[in-house]
CSV table of C-alpha atoms in Angstrom, one decimal:
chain,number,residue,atom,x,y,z
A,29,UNK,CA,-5.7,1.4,1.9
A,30,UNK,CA,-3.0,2.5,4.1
A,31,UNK,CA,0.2,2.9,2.6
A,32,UNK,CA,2.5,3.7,5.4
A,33,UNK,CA,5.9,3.8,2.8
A,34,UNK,CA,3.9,7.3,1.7
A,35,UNK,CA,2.6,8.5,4.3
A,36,UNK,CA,-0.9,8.7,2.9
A,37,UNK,CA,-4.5,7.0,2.4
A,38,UNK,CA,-5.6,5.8,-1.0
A,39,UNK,CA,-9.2,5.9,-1.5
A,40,UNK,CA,-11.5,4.4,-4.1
A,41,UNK,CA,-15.3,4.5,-4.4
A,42,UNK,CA,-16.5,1.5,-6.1
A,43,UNK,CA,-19.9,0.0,-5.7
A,44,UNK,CA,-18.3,-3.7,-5.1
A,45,UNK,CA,-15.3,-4.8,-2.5
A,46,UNK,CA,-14.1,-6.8,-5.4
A,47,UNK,CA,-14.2,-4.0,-8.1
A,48,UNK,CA,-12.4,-1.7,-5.4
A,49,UNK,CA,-9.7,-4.7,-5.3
A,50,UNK,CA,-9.5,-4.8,-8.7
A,51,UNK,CA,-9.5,-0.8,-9.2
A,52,UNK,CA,-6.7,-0.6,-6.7
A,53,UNK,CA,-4.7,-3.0,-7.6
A,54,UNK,CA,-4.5,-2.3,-11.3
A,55,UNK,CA,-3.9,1.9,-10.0
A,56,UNK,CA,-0.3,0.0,-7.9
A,57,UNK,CA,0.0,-1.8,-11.7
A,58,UNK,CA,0.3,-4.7,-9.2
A,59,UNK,CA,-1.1,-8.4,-9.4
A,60,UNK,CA,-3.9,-8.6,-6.5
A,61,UNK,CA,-3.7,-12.6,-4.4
A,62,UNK,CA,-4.6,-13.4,-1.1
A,63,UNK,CA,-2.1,-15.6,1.2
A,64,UNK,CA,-2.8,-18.2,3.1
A,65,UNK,CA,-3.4,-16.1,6.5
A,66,UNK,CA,-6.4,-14.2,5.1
A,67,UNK,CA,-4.0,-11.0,3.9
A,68,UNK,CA,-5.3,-9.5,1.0
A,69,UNK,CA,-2.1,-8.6,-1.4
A,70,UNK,CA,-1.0,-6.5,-4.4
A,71,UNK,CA,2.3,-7.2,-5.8
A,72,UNK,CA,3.9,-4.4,-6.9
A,73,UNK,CA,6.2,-4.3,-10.2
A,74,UNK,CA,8.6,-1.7,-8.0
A,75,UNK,CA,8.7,-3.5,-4.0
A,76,UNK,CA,7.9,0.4,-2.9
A,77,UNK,CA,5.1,-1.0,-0.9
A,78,UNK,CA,5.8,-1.3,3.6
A,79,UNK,CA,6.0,-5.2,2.9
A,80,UNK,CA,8.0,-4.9,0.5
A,81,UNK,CA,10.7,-7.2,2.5
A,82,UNK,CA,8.5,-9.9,2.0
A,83,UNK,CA,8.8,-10.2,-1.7
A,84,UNK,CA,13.1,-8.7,-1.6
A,85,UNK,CA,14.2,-11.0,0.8
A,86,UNK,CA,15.6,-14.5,-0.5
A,87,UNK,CA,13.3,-16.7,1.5
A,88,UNK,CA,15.2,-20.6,0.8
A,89,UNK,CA,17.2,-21.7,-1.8
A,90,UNK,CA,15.5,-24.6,-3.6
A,91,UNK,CA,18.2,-26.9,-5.3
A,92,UNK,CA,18.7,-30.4,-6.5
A,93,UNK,CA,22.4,-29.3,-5.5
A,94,UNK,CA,23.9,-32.4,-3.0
A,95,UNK,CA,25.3,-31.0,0.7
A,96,UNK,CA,24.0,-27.1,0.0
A,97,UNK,CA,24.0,-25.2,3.3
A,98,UNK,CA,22.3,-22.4,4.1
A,99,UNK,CA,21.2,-19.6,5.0
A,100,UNK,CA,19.1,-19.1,3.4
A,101,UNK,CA,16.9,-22.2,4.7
A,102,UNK,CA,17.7,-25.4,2.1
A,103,UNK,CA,15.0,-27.1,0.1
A,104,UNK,CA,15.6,-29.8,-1.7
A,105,UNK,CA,14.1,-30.2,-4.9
A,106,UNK,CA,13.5,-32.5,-8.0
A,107,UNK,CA,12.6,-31.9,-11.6
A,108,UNK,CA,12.7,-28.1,-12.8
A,109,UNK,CA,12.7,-27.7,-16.7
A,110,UNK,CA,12.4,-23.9,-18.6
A,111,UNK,CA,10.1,-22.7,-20.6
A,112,UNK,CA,10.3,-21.9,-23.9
A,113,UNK,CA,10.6,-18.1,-24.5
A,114,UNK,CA,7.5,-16.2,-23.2
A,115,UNK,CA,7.2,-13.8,-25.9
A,116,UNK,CA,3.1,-13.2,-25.2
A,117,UNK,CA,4.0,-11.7,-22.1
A,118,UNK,CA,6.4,-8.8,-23.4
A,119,UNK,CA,5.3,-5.5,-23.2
A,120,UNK,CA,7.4,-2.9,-24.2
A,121,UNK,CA,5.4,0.3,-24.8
A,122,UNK,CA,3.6,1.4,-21.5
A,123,UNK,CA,1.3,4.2,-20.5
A,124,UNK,CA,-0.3,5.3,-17.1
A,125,UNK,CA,-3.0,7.9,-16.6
A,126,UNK,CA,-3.7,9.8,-13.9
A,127,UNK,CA,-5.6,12.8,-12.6
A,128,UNK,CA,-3.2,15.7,-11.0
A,129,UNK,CA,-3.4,17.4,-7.8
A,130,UNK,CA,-5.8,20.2,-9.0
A,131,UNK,CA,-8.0,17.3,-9.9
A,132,UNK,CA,-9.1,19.3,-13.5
A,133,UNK,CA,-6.5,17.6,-15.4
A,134,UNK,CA,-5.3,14.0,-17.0
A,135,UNK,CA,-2.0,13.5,-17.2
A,136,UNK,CA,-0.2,10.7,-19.0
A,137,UNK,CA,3.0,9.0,-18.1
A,138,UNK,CA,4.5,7.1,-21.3
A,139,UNK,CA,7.7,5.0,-21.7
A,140,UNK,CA,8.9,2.6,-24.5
A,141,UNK,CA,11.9,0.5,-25.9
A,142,UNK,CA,12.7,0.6,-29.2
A,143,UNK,CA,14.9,-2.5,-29.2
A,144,UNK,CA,12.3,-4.5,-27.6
A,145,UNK,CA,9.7,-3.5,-30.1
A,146,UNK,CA,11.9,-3.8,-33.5
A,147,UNK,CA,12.7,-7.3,-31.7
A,148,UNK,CA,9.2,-8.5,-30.7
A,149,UNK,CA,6.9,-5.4,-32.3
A,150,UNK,CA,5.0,-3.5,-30.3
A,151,UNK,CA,3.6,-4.9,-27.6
A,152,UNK,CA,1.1,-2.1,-25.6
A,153,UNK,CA,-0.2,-1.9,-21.9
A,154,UNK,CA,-2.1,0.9,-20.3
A,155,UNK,CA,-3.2,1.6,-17.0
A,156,UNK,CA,-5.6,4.7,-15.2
A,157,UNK,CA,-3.9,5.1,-11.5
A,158,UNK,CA,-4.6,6.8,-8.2
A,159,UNK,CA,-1.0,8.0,-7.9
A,160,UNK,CA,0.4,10.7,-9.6
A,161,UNK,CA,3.3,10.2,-7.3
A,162,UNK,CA,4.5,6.8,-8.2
A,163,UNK,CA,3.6,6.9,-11.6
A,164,UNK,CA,6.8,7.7,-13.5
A,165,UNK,CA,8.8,5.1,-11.1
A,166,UNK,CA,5.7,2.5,-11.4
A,167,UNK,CA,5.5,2.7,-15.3
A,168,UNK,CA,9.6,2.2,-15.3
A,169,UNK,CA,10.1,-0.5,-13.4
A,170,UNK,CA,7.2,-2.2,-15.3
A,171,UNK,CA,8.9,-1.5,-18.6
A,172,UNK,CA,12.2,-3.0,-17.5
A,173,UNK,CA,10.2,-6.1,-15.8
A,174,UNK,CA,8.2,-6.9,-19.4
A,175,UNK,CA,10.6,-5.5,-22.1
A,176,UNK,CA,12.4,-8.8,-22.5
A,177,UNK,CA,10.5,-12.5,-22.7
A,178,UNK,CA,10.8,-14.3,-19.1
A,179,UNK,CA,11.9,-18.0,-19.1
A,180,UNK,CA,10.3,-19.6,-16.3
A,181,UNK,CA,11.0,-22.8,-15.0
A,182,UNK,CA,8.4,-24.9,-14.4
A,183,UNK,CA,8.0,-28.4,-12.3
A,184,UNK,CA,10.5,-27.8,-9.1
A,185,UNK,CA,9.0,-30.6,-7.1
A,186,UNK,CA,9.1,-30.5,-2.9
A,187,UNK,CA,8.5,-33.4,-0.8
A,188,UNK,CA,7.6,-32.3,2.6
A,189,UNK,CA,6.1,-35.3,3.6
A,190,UNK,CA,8.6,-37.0,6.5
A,191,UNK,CA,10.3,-33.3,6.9
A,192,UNK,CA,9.7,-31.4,9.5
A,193,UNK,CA,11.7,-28.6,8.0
A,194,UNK,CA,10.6,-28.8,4.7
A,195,UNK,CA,6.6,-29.4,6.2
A,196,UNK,CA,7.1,-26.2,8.3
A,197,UNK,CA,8.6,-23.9,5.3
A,198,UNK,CA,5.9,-24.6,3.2
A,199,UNK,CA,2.9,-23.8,6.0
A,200,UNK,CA,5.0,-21.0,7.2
A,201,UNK,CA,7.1,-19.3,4.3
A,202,UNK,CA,5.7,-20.2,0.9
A,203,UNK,CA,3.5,-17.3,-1.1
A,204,UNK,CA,2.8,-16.5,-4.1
A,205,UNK,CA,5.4,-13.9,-5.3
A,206,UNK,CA,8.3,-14.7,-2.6
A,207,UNK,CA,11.6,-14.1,-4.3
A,208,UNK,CA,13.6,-17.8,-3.7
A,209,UNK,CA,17.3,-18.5,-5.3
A,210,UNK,CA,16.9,-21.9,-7.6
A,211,UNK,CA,20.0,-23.2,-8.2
A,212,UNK,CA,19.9,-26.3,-10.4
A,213,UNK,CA,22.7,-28.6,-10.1
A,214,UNK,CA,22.1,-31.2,-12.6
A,215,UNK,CA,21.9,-29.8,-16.3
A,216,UNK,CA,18.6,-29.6,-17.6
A,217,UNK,CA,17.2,-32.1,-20.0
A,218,UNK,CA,18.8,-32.0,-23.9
A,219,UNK,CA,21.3,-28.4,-22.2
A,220,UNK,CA,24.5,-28.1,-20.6
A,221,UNK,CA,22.7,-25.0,-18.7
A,222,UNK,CA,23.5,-24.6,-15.0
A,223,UNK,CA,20.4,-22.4,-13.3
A,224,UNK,CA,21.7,-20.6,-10.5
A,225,UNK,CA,19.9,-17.7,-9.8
A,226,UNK,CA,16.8,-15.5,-8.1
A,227,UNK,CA,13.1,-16.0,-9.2
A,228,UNK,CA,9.7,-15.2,-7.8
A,229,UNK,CA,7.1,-17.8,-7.3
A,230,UNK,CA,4.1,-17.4,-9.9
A,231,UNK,CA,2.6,-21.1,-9.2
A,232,UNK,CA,1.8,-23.9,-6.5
A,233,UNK,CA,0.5,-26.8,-7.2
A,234,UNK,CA,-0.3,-29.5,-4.4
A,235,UNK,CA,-1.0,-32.9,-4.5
A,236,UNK,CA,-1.8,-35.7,-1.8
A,237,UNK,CA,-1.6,-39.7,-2.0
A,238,UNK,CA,-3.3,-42.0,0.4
A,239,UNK,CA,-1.3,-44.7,0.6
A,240,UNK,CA,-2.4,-48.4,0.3
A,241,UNK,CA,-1.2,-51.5,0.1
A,242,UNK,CA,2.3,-51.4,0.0
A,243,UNK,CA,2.1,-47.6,-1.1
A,244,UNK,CA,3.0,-44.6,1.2
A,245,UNK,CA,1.2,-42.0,2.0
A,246,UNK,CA,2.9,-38.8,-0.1
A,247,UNK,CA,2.5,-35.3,-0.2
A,248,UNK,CA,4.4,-33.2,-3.0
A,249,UNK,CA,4.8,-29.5,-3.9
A,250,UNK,CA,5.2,-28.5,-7.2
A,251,UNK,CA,6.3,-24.6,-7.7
A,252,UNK,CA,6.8,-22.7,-10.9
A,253,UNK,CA,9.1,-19.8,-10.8
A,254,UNK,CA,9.8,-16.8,-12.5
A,255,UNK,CA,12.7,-14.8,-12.8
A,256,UNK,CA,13.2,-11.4,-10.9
């Protein structure tokens, strides 16, 4: 894998594509997807990778928000309600191993919080990388990512169908991991809360209607976002 940010190759010998995938991506502590183009992708916890624009940059801003203007490009959106507290997905005591230069020795990388454990107990996660050189920043950046349960907000419905604009960001734009601002407008059901701020895209669903009868043909979008 090329990694033009270092300057260097990373090489792994697996007996499988797939297990080299899944090798390499856990070494990056990254989440491994494809795109709609073909392009293979890890996402990495600290954007240190050459695409790394594509996951920084603010791609739209989805709101339910009347008159919004851009830029970023406008979506208008429907629905959007948080999740409870995702306290399954904290991890707060983190450890990377790695081989150094010499290639004789392991070496370990550790980092914790203690407020996050003697809040939510310890919560572990370790890793065996190919890169001594990002490991301390890698293991960091994960800990501050996980330390604290994420509220995601779920059901942001898109209608593309009729909008060329809309049709066009969704074919074009929209992956997986592509850091959005959702600003919310309307208070969420049974709160006073007003969202407005940046998450991640962790879900798509898409759903088509055939119209008949006196029903239209429809197309919706449904995202579910996390927050970065």
């Amino acid at each position: 894998v090329d990694d033009a940010a270092e300057g260097m190759w990373t090489y792994v010998a697996e007996s499988t594509l797939a297990d080299a995938v899944r090798v390499l991506g856990t070494s990056w502590l990254g989440d491994v997807f494809m795109e709609r183009d073909g392009e293979l992708r890890i996402y990495d916890v600290s954007y240190t990778s050459a695409t790394a624009a594509d996951y920084t940059t603010v791609h739209a801003l989805i709101t339910d928000e009347d008159g919004a203007t851009g830029p970023p490009t406008v979506i208008r959106a429907s629905g959007g309600a948080r999740t409870g507290s995702r306290i399954e997905r904290v991890v707060n005591d983190v450890r990377v191993d790695y081989t150094a230069v010499n290639g004789d020795e392991e070496v370990g990388v550790y980092y914790f919080d203690l407020d996050s454990q003697q809040r939510y107990g310890v919560k572990r996660k370790s890793w065996t990388s190919q890169s001594g050189t990002r490991a301390p920043t890698l293991v960091a950046d994960y800990l501050a990512a996980h330390k604290d349960p994420a509220f995601e907000v779920r059901d942001v419905v898109i209608q593309p169908w009729g909008n060329q604009d809309y049709t066009d960001w969704v074919l074009d734009t929209l992956e997986l991991e592509r850091r959005v601002t959702y600003r919310k407008a309307l208070p969420l059901p049974s709160s006073a809360e007003i969202i407005d701020a940046d998450y991640r895209i962790i879900g798509e669903q898409w759903t088509w209607r055939n119209g008949a009868g006196d029903s239209a043909d429809d197309w919706t979008v449904t995202l579910r976002l996390e927050p970065v």
